[in-house]
Amino acid sequence: MTAPRRRGRPGHDQDAVLTAAVRLFNERGYDATSMFDIAESLGITKSSVYHHISGKEQLLQMAMDRALDGLFEAAEEVRDLDVPALDRLERLIRRSVIVLAERFEFVTVLLRVRGNTEAEQHALARRREFDAVVTELVKQAQAEGGVRPDVEPATAARLLLGMVNSLTEWYKPRPGGAGSIADAVTAIAFDGLRL
């Protein structure tokens, strides 16, 4: 069975349009980026961009979904592991660092949204859903005696995710570089949480 053919000129498929848009959203901001800017960065006409997508908000939605899908995939990977909750939590945070590194520009876009559009509100709701997954793992780890009881689970979850998310401010993605960062984040965070 052959893969479905993509429409558009070679090198200018939907992924190329999305990649160009995300780069510009991060450089200029979503509001300051026009469809003309995206087309110009690809060397195509604005109408050619619309051949691939319906508009700028669709690109924003796709970018945020790419980031969030990676986090939820990580949560699925650890959910059914037959290990203590603390180990699942640590693996989820470590995997979140890897997702951030692999999808750096998409995660950066996600972390800059404030809920100004329907797409942004949807993304923020999904972020809260992921926060709840992490909070629940903290609660389970506390119940099993693996995490200090004096730490409020939602606060611990926010601090853990805040550590991960702060990487967008200083980390420069490079091949193979995320593993050592993930090791450092989990070592620092979990040495403070363990009982």
Coordinates of N, CA and C in Angstrom, one line a residue:
M1 N 0.8 -1.2 0.0 CA 0.0 0.0 0.0 C 0.9 1.2 0.0
T2 N 0.6 2.2 -0.9 CA 1.4 3.4 -1.0 C 0.9 4.5 -0.1
A3 N 1.7 5.3 0.4 CA 1.3 6.5 1.2 C 0.5 7.4 0.3
P4 N -0.5 8.1 0.9 CA -1.3 9.1 0.2 C -0.4 10.2 -0.3
R5 N -0.7 10.6 -1.5 CA 0.1 11.7 -2.1 C -0.2 13.1 -1.5
R6 N 0.8 13.8 -1.2 CA 0.5 15.1 -0.6 C 0.4 16.1 -1.7
R7 N -0.5 17.1 -1.5 CA -0.7 18.1 -2.5 C 0.3 19.2 -2.3
G8 N 0.6 20.0 -3.4 CA 1.5 21.1 -3.2 C 2.8 20.9 -3.9
R9 N 3.6 22.0 -4.0 CA 4.9 21.9 -4.6 C 5.8 21.2 -3.7
P10 N 6.8 20.5 -4.3 CA 7.8 19.8 -3.5 C 8.5 20.7 -2.5
G11 N 8.6 20.3 -1.2 CA 9.2 21.1 -0.2 C 8.3 22.1 0.4
H12 N 7.0 22.1 0.0 CA 6.1 23.1 0.5 C 4.8 22.4 0.8
D13 N 4.9 21.3 1.6 CA 3.7 20.6 2.0 C 3.2 21.2 3.3
Q14 N 2.2 20.6 3.9 CA 1.6 21.2 5.1 C 2.7 21.3 6.3
D15 N 3.5 20.3 6.4 CA 4.6 20.3 7.4 C 5.5 21.4 7.2
A16 N 5.9 21.7 6.0 CA 6.8 22.8 5.7 C 6.2 24.2 6.0
V17 N 4.9 24.3 5.7 CA 4.1 25.5 6.1 C 4.1 25.7 7.6
L18 N 3.8 24.6 8.3 CA 3.7 24.6 9.8 C 5.1 24.9 10.4
T19 N 6.1 24.3 9.9 CA 7.4 24.6 10.4 C 7.8 26.1 10.2
A20 N 7.5 26.6 9.1 CA 7.8 28.0 8.8 C 7.0 28.9 9.7
A21 N 5.7 28.6 9.9 CA 4.8 29.4 10.8 C 5.3 29.4 12.2
V22 N 5.7 28.2 12.7 CA 6.1 28.1 14.1 C 7.4 28.9 14.3
R23 N 8.3 28.8 13.4 CA 9.6 29.6 13.5 C 9.2 31.1 13.6
L24 N 8.3 31.6 12.8 CA 7.9 33.0 12.8 C 7.1 33.3 14.0
F25 N 6.3 32.5 14.5 CA 5.5 32.7 15.7 C 6.5 32.9 16.9
N26 N 7.5 32.1 16.9 CA 8.5 32.2 18.0 C 9.4 33.5 17.9
E27 N 9.7 33.8 16.6 CA 10.6 35.0 16.4 C 9.8 36.3 16.6
R28 N 8.6 36.4 16.1 CA 7.9 37.7 16.0 C 6.6 37.7 16.9
G29 N 6.2 36.5 17.3 CA 4.9 36.4 18.1 C 3.8 36.1 17.1
Y30 N 2.8 35.4 17.6 CA 1.7 35.0 16.8 C 1.0 36.2 16.1
D31 N 0.6 37.2 16.9 CA -0.2 38.3 16.4 C 0.6 39.1 15.4
A32 N 1.9 39.2 15.5 CA 2.7 40.0 14.6 C 3.1 39.2 13.3
T33 N 2.7 37.9 13.2 CA 3.1 37.1 12.0 C 1.8 37.1 11.1
S34 N 2.0 37.4 9.9 CA 0.9 37.4 8.9 C 1.1 36.2 8.0
M35 N 0.0 35.9 7.3 CA 0.0 34.8 6.4 C 1.0 35.2 5.2
F36 N 1.1 36.4 4.9 CA 2.1 36.9 3.9 C 3.5 36.6 4.4
D37 N 3.8 36.8 5.7 CA 5.1 36.6 6.2 C 5.5 35.1 6.0
I38 N 4.5 34.2 6.3 CA 4.7 32.8 6.2 C 5.0 32.4 4.8
A39 N 4.2 32.9 3.9 CA 4.4 32.6 2.5 C 5.7 33.1 2.0
E40 N 6.1 34.4 2.4 CA 7.3 35.0 1.9 C 8.5 34.1 2.4
S41 N 8.4 33.6 3.7 CA 9.6 32.9 4.2 C 9.8 31.6 3.4
L42 N 8.7 31.1 2.8 CA 8.8 29.8 2.0 C 9.1 30.1 0.5
G43 N 9.0 31.4 0.2 CA 9.2 31.7 -1.2 C 8.0 31.4 -2.1
I44 N 6.8 31.4 -1.5 CA 5.6 31.0 -2.3 C 4.6 32.1 -2.1
T45 N 3.5 32.1 -2.8 CA 2.4 33.1 -2.7 C 1.5 32.7 -1.5
K46 N 0.8 33.8 -1.0 CA -0.1 33.6 0.1 C -1.2 32.5 -0.3
S47 N -1.7 32.6 -1.5 CA -2.7 31.6 -2.0 C -2.1 30.2 -1.9
S48 N -0.9 30.0 -2.2 CA -0.2 28.7 -2.1 C -0.3 28.2 -0.7
V49 N -0.1 29.1 0.3 CA -0.2 28.7 1.7 C -1.6 28.2 2.0
Y50 N -2.6 28.9 1.5 CA -4.0 28.5 1.8 C -4.3 27.2 1.1
H51 N -3.5 26.8 0.2 CA -3.7 25.4 -0.4 C -3.5 24.3 0.6
H52 N -2.7 24.6 1.6 CA -2.3 23.6 2.7 C -3.1 23.8 3.9
I53 N -3.6 25.0 4.3 CA -4.3 25.2 5.6 C -5.3 26.2 5.4
S54 N -6.2 26.3 6.4 CA -7.3 27.3 6.3 C -7.0 28.7 6.8
G55 N -6.0 28.8 7.6 CA -5.6 30.1 8.1 C -4.6 30.0 9.3
K56 N -4.2 31.1 9.8 CA -3.2 31.2 10.8 C -3.6 30.5 12.1
E57 N -4.8 30.5 12.5 CA -5.3 29.9 13.7 C -5.1 28.4 13.6
Q58 N -5.4 27.8 12.4 CA -5.2 26.4 12.2 C -3.7 26.0 12.4
L59 N -2.8 26.9 11.9 CA -1.4 26.6 12.2 C -1.0 26.6 13.6
L60 N -1.6 27.6 14.4 CA -1.4 27.7 15.8 C -1.9 26.4 16.5
Q61 N -3.1 26.0 16.1 CA -3.7 24.8 16.7 C -2.8 23.6 16.4
M62 N -2.4 23.5 15.2 CA -1.5 22.3 14.8 C -0.2 22.3 15.6
A63 N 0.4 23.5 15.8 CA 1.6 23.6 16.6 C 1.4 23.2 18.0
M64 N 0.4 23.7 18.6 CA 0.1 23.4 20.0 C -0.2 21.9 20.2
D65 N -1.0 21.4 19.3 CA -1.3 19.9 19.3 C -0.1 19.1 19.2
R66 N 0.9 19.5 18.4 CA 2.1 18.7 18.2 C 2.9 18.6 19.5
A67 N 2.9 19.7 20.3 CA 3.6 19.8 21.6 C 2.8 18.9 22.6
L68 N 1.5 19.1 22.7 CA 0.7 18.5 23.7 C 0.6 17.0 23.4
D69 N 0.5 16.6 22.1 CA 0.4 15.2 21.8 C 1.6 14.4 22.3
G70 N 2.8 15.1 22.2 CA 4.0 14.4 22.7 C 3.9 14.2 24.2
L71 N 3.4 15.2 24.9 CA 3.3 15.0 26.4 C 2.3 13.9 26.8
F72 N 1.2 13.9 26.0 CA 0.2 12.8 26.3 C 0.7 11.4 25.9
E73 N 1.5 11.4 24.9 CA 2.1 10.1 24.5 C 3.0 9.6 25.6
A74 N 3.8 10.6 26.2 CA 4.7 10.2 27.3 C 3.9 9.7 28.5
A75 N 2.8 10.4 28.8 CA 1.9 9.9 29.9 C 1.4 8.5 29.6
E76 N 1.0 8.2 28.4 CA 0.6 6.9 28.1 C 1.7 5.9 28.2
E77 N 2.9 6.2 27.9 CA 4.0 5.3 28.0 C 4.2 4.9 29.4
V78 N 4.0 5.7 30.4 CA 4.3 5.4 31.8 C 3.1 4.9 32.5
R79 N 1.9 5.2 32.0 CA 0.7 4.9 32.8 C 0.6 3.5 33.3
D80 N 0.8 2.5 32.4 CA 0.6 1.1 32.8 C 1.9 0.4 33.2
L81 N 3.0 1.1 33.4 CA 4.2 0.4 33.8 C 4.0 -0.2 35.2
D82 N 4.5 -1.4 35.4 CA 4.4 -2.1 36.7 C 5.5 -1.7 37.6
V83 N 5.6 -0.4 38.0 CA 6.6 0.1 38.9 C 5.9 1.1 39.8
P84 N 6.6 1.4 40.9 CA 6.0 2.4 41.9 C 5.7 3.7 41.2
A85 N 4.7 4.4 41.7 CA 4.3 5.7 41.2 C 5.4 6.7 41.1
L86 N 6.3 6.7 42.0 CA 7.4 7.7 42.0 C 8.3 7.4 40.8
D87 N 8.5 6.1 40.4 CA 9.3 5.8 39.2 C 8.6 6.2 38.0
R88 N 7.2 6.0 37.9 CA 6.4 6.5 36.8 C 6.5 8.0 36.6
L89 N 6.4 8.7 37.8 CA 6.5 10.2 37.8 C 7.8 10.6 37.3
E90 N 8.9 10.0 37.8 CA 10.2 10.4 37.3 C 10.4 10.1 35.8
R91 N 9.9 9.0 35.4 CA 10.0 8.7 33.9 C 9.2 9.7 33.1
L92 N 8.0 10.1 33.6 CA 7.2 11.0 32.9 C 7.9 12.4 32.8
I93 N 8.5 12.8 33.9 CA 9.2 14.1 33.8 C 10.4 14.0 32.9
R94 N 11.2 13.0 33.0 CA 12.3 12.8 32.1 C 11.9 12.8 30.7
R95 N 10.8 12.0 30.4 CA 10.3 12.0 29.0 C 9.8 13.3 28.5
S96 N 9.2 14.1 29.5 CA 8.7 15.5 29.1 C 9.9 16.3 28.6
V97 N 11.0 16.2 29.3 CA 12.2 16.9 28.8 C 12.6 16.5 27.4
I98 N 12.6 15.2 27.1 CA 12.9 14.7 25.8 C 11.9 15.3 24.8
V99 N 10.6 15.3 25.1 CA 9.6 15.8 24.2 C 9.9 17.3 23.9
L100 N 10.2 18.0 25.0 CA 10.5 19.4 24.8 C 11.6 19.6 23.9
A101 N 12.7 18.8 24.0 CA 13.9 19.0 23.1 C 13.5 18.6 21.7
E102 N 12.8 17.5 21.5 CA 12.4 17.0 20.2 C 11.4 17.9 19.5
R103 N 10.6 18.6 20.2 CA 9.5 19.4 19.7 C 9.7 20.9 20.2
F104 N 10.9 21.3 20.3 CA 11.3 22.5 21.0 C 10.4 23.7 20.5
E105 N 10.4 24.0 19.2 CA 9.7 25.2 18.7 C 8.2 25.1 18.9
F106 N 7.7 23.9 18.9 CA 6.2 23.7 19.1 C 5.9 23.9 20.6
V107 N 6.7 23.4 21.5 CA 6.5 23.6 22.9 C 6.6 25.1 23.2
T108 N 7.6 25.7 22.6 CA 7.8 27.2 22.9 C 6.5 28.0 22.5
V109 N 6.0 27.7 21.4 CA 4.7 28.3 21.0 C 3.6 28.0 22.0
L110 N 3.5 26.8 22.4 CA 2.5 26.4 23.4 C 2.6 27.2 24.7
L111 N 3.8 27.3 25.2 CA 4.0 28.0 26.5 C 3.8 29.5 26.4
R112 N 3.7 30.0 25.2 CA 3.5 31.5 25.1 C 2.0 31.9 24.9
V113 N 1.1 30.9 24.8 CA -0.3 31.3 24.6 C -0.9 31.7 25.9
R114 N -1.9 32.5 25.8 CA -2.6 33.1 27.0 C -4.1 32.9 27.0
G115 N -4.6 32.2 26.0 CA -6.1 32.0 26.0 C -6.8 33.0 25.2
N116 N -6.2 33.7 24.3 CA -6.9 34.8 23.6 C -7.8 34.3 22.5
T117 N -7.6 33.1 22.0 CA -8.4 32.6 20.9 C -9.0 31.2 21.4
E118 N -9.9 30.7 20.6 CA -10.5 29.4 20.9 C -9.5 28.3 20.9
A119 N -8.5 28.4 19.9 CA -7.5 27.4 19.8 C -6.6 27.5 21.1
E120 N -6.3 28.7 21.5 CA -5.5 28.8 22.7 C -6.2 28.3 24.0
Q121 N -7.5 28.6 24.1 CA -8.2 28.1 25.2 C -8.3 26.6 25.3
H122 N -8.4 26.0 24.1 CA -8.4 24.5 24.0 C -7.0 24.0 24.4
A123 N -5.9 24.6 24.0 CA -4.6 24.2 24.4 C -4.4 24.3 25.9
L124 N -4.9 25.4 26.5 CA -4.7 25.6 27.9 C -5.5 24.6 28.7
A125 N -6.7 24.2 28.2 CA -7.4 23.1 28.8 C -6.7 21.8 28.8
R126 N -6.1 21.5 27.7 CA -5.3 20.3 27.6 C -4.0 20.3 28.5
R127 N -3.4 21.5 28.6 CA -2.3 21.7 29.6 C -2.8 21.4 31.0
R128 N -3.9 21.9 31.4 CA -4.5 21.6 32.7 C -4.7 20.1 32.9
E129 N -5.2 19.5 31.8 CA -5.4 18.0 31.9 C -4.1 17.3 32.1
F130 N -3.0 17.7 31.5 CA -1.7 17.1 31.7 C -1.2 17.4 33.1
D131 N -1.4 18.6 33.6 CA -1.0 18.9 34.9 C -1.7 18.0 35.9
A132 N -3.0 17.7 35.6 CA -3.8 16.8 36.5 C -3.2 15.4 36.5
V133 N -2.7 14.9 35.4 CA -2.0 13.6 35.3 C -0.8 13.6 36.2
V134 N 0.0 14.6 36.1 CA 1.2 14.7 37.0 C 0.8 14.8 38.4
T135 N -0.1 15.6 38.7 CA -0.6 15.8 40.1 C -1.1 14.4 40.7
E136 N -1.8 13.7 39.9 CA -2.3 12.4 40.3 C -1.1 11.4 40.6
L137 N -0.1 11.5 39.8 CA 1.1 10.6 40.0 C 1.8 11.0 41.3
V138 N 1.8 12.3 41.6 CA 2.4 12.8 42.9 C 1.6 12.2 44.0
K139 N 0.3 12.3 43.9 CA -0.6 11.8 45.0 C -0.4 10.3 45.2
Q140 N -0.3 9.5 44.1 CA -0.1 8.1 44.2 C 1.3 7.8 44.9
A141 N 2.3 8.6 44.5 CA 3.6 8.4 45.1 C 3.6 8.7 46.6
Q142 N 2.9 9.7 46.9 CA 2.8 10.0 48.4 C 2.1 8.9 49.1
A143 N 1.0 8.4 48.5 CA 0.3 7.3 49.2 C 1.1 6.0 49.3
E144 N 2.0 5.8 48.4 CA 3.0 4.7 48.5 C 4.2 4.9 49.4
G145 N 4.3 6.2 49.9 CA 5.4 6.5 50.7 C 6.7 6.9 50.0
G146 N 6.6 7.2 48.7 CA 7.8 7.5 47.9 C 8.0 9.0 47.9
V147 N 7.0 9.8 48.2 CA 7.2 11.3 48.1 C 6.8 11.9 49.5
R148 N 7.6 12.9 49.8 CA 7.3 13.6 51.1 C 5.9 14.0 51.3
P149 N 5.3 13.7 52.5 CA 3.9 14.0 52.7 C 3.6 15.5 52.9
D150 N 4.7 16.3 53.1 CA 4.5 17.7 53.4 C 4.4 18.6 52.2
V151 N 4.5 18.0 51.0 CA 4.4 18.7 49.7 C 3.0 18.5 49.1
E152 N 2.4 19.7 48.9 CA 1.1 19.6 48.2 C 1.2 19.1 46.8
P153 N 0.4 18.0 46.4 CA 0.7 17.4 45.1 C 0.5 18.4 43.9
A154 N -0.4 19.2 43.9 CA -0.6 20.2 42.8 C 0.6 21.1 42.7
T155 N 1.1 21.5 43.8 CA 2.3 22.4 43.9 C 3.5 21.7 43.3
A156 N 3.7 20.5 43.8 CA 4.8 19.7 43.3 C 4.7 19.5 41.8
A157 N 3.5 19.2 41.3 CA 3.4 19.0 39.8 C 3.7 20.3 39.1
R158 N 3.2 21.4 39.6 CA 3.5 22.7 38.9 C 5.0 23.0 38.9
L159 N 5.7 22.7 40.1 CA 7.1 23.0 40.2 C 7.9 22.1 39.2
L160 N 7.5 20.8 39.2 CA 8.2 19.9 38.2 C 8.0 20.3 36.8
L161 N 6.8 20.6 36.4 CA 6.5 21.1 35.0 C 7.2 22.4 34.8
G162 N 7.2 23.3 35.8 CA 7.9 24.6 35.6 C 9.3 24.4 35.3
M163 N 10.0 23.5 36.0 CA 11.4 23.2 35.7 C 11.6 22.7 34.3
V164 N 10.7 21.8 33.8 CA 10.8 21.4 32.4 C 10.6 22.5 31.5
N165 N 9.5 23.3 31.7 CA 9.1 24.3 30.8 C 10.2 25.5 30.7
S166 N 10.9 25.7 31.8 CA 11.9 26.7 31.8 C 13.0 26.5 30.8
L167 N 13.1 25.3 30.4 CA 14.2 25.0 29.4 C 14.0 25.8 28.1
T168 N 12.8 26.2 27.8 CA 12.6 26.9 26.5 C 13.2 28.3 26.6
E169 N 13.6 28.7 27.8 CA 14.2 30.0 28.0 C 15.7 30.0 27.7
W170 N 16.4 28.8 27.9 CA 17.8 28.8 27.7 C 18.4 27.6 27.0
Y171 N 17.7 26.6 26.9 CA 18.2 25.4 26.2 C 18.3 25.6 24.7
K172 N 19.4 25.1 24.1 CA 19.5 25.1 22.6 C 19.5 23.7 22.2
P173 N 18.5 23.2 21.5 CA 18.4 21.8 21.1 C 19.6 21.5 20.2
R174 N 20.1 20.3 20.5 CA 21.2 19.7 19.7 C 21.1 18.2 19.7
P175 N 21.5 17.5 18.7 CA 21.3 16.0 18.7 C 22.0 15.4 19.9
G176 N 21.2 14.5 20.6 CA 21.8 13.8 21.7 C 21.9 14.6 23.0
G177 N 21.6 15.9 23.0 CA 21.9 16.7 24.1 C 20.8 16.7 25.2
A178 N 19.6 16.2 24.9 CA 18.5 16.3 25.8 C 18.7 15.2 26.9
G179 N 19.3 14.1 26.7 CA 19.5 13.1 27.7 C 20.1 13.6 29.0
S180 N 21.2 14.3 28.8 CA 21.9 14.8 30.0 C 21.1 15.9 30.7
I181 N 20.4 16.7 30.0 CA 19.5 17.7 30.6 C 18.4 17.0 31.4
A182 N 17.8 16.0 30.8 CA 16.7 15.2 31.5 C 17.3 14.6 32.7
D183 N 18.5 14.1 32.7 CA 19.1 13.5 33.9 C 19.3 14.5 35.0
A184 N 19.7 15.7 34.6 CA 19.9 16.8 35.6 C 18.6 17.2 36.2
V185 N 17.6 17.4 35.4 CA 16.3 17.9 35.9 C 15.7 16.8 36.8
T186 N 15.7 15.6 36.5 CA 15.1 14.6 37.3 C 16.0 14.4 38.6
A187 N 17.3 14.5 38.5 CA 18.1 14.3 39.7 C 17.8 15.4 40.7
I188 N 17.8 16.7 40.2 CA 17.6 17.8 41.1 C 16.1 17.8 41.7
A189 N 15.2 17.5 40.8 CA 13.8 17.5 41.3 C 13.5 16.4 42.2
F190 N 13.9 15.2 41.9 CA 13.5 14.0 42.7 C 14.3 13.8 44.0
D191 N 15.5 14.4 44.0 CA 16.2 14.3 45.3 C 15.5 15.2 46.3
G192 N 14.8 16.2 45.9 CA 14.0 17.0 46.8 C 12.7 16.5 47.2
L193 N 12.1 15.6 46.3 CA 10.8 15.1 46.6 C 10.8 13.7 47.4
R194 N 11.9 13.0 47.2 CA 11.9 11.6 47.8 C 11.9 11.8 49.3
L195 N 11.2 10.8 49.9 CA 11.1 10.7 51.3 C 12.4 10.1 51.9

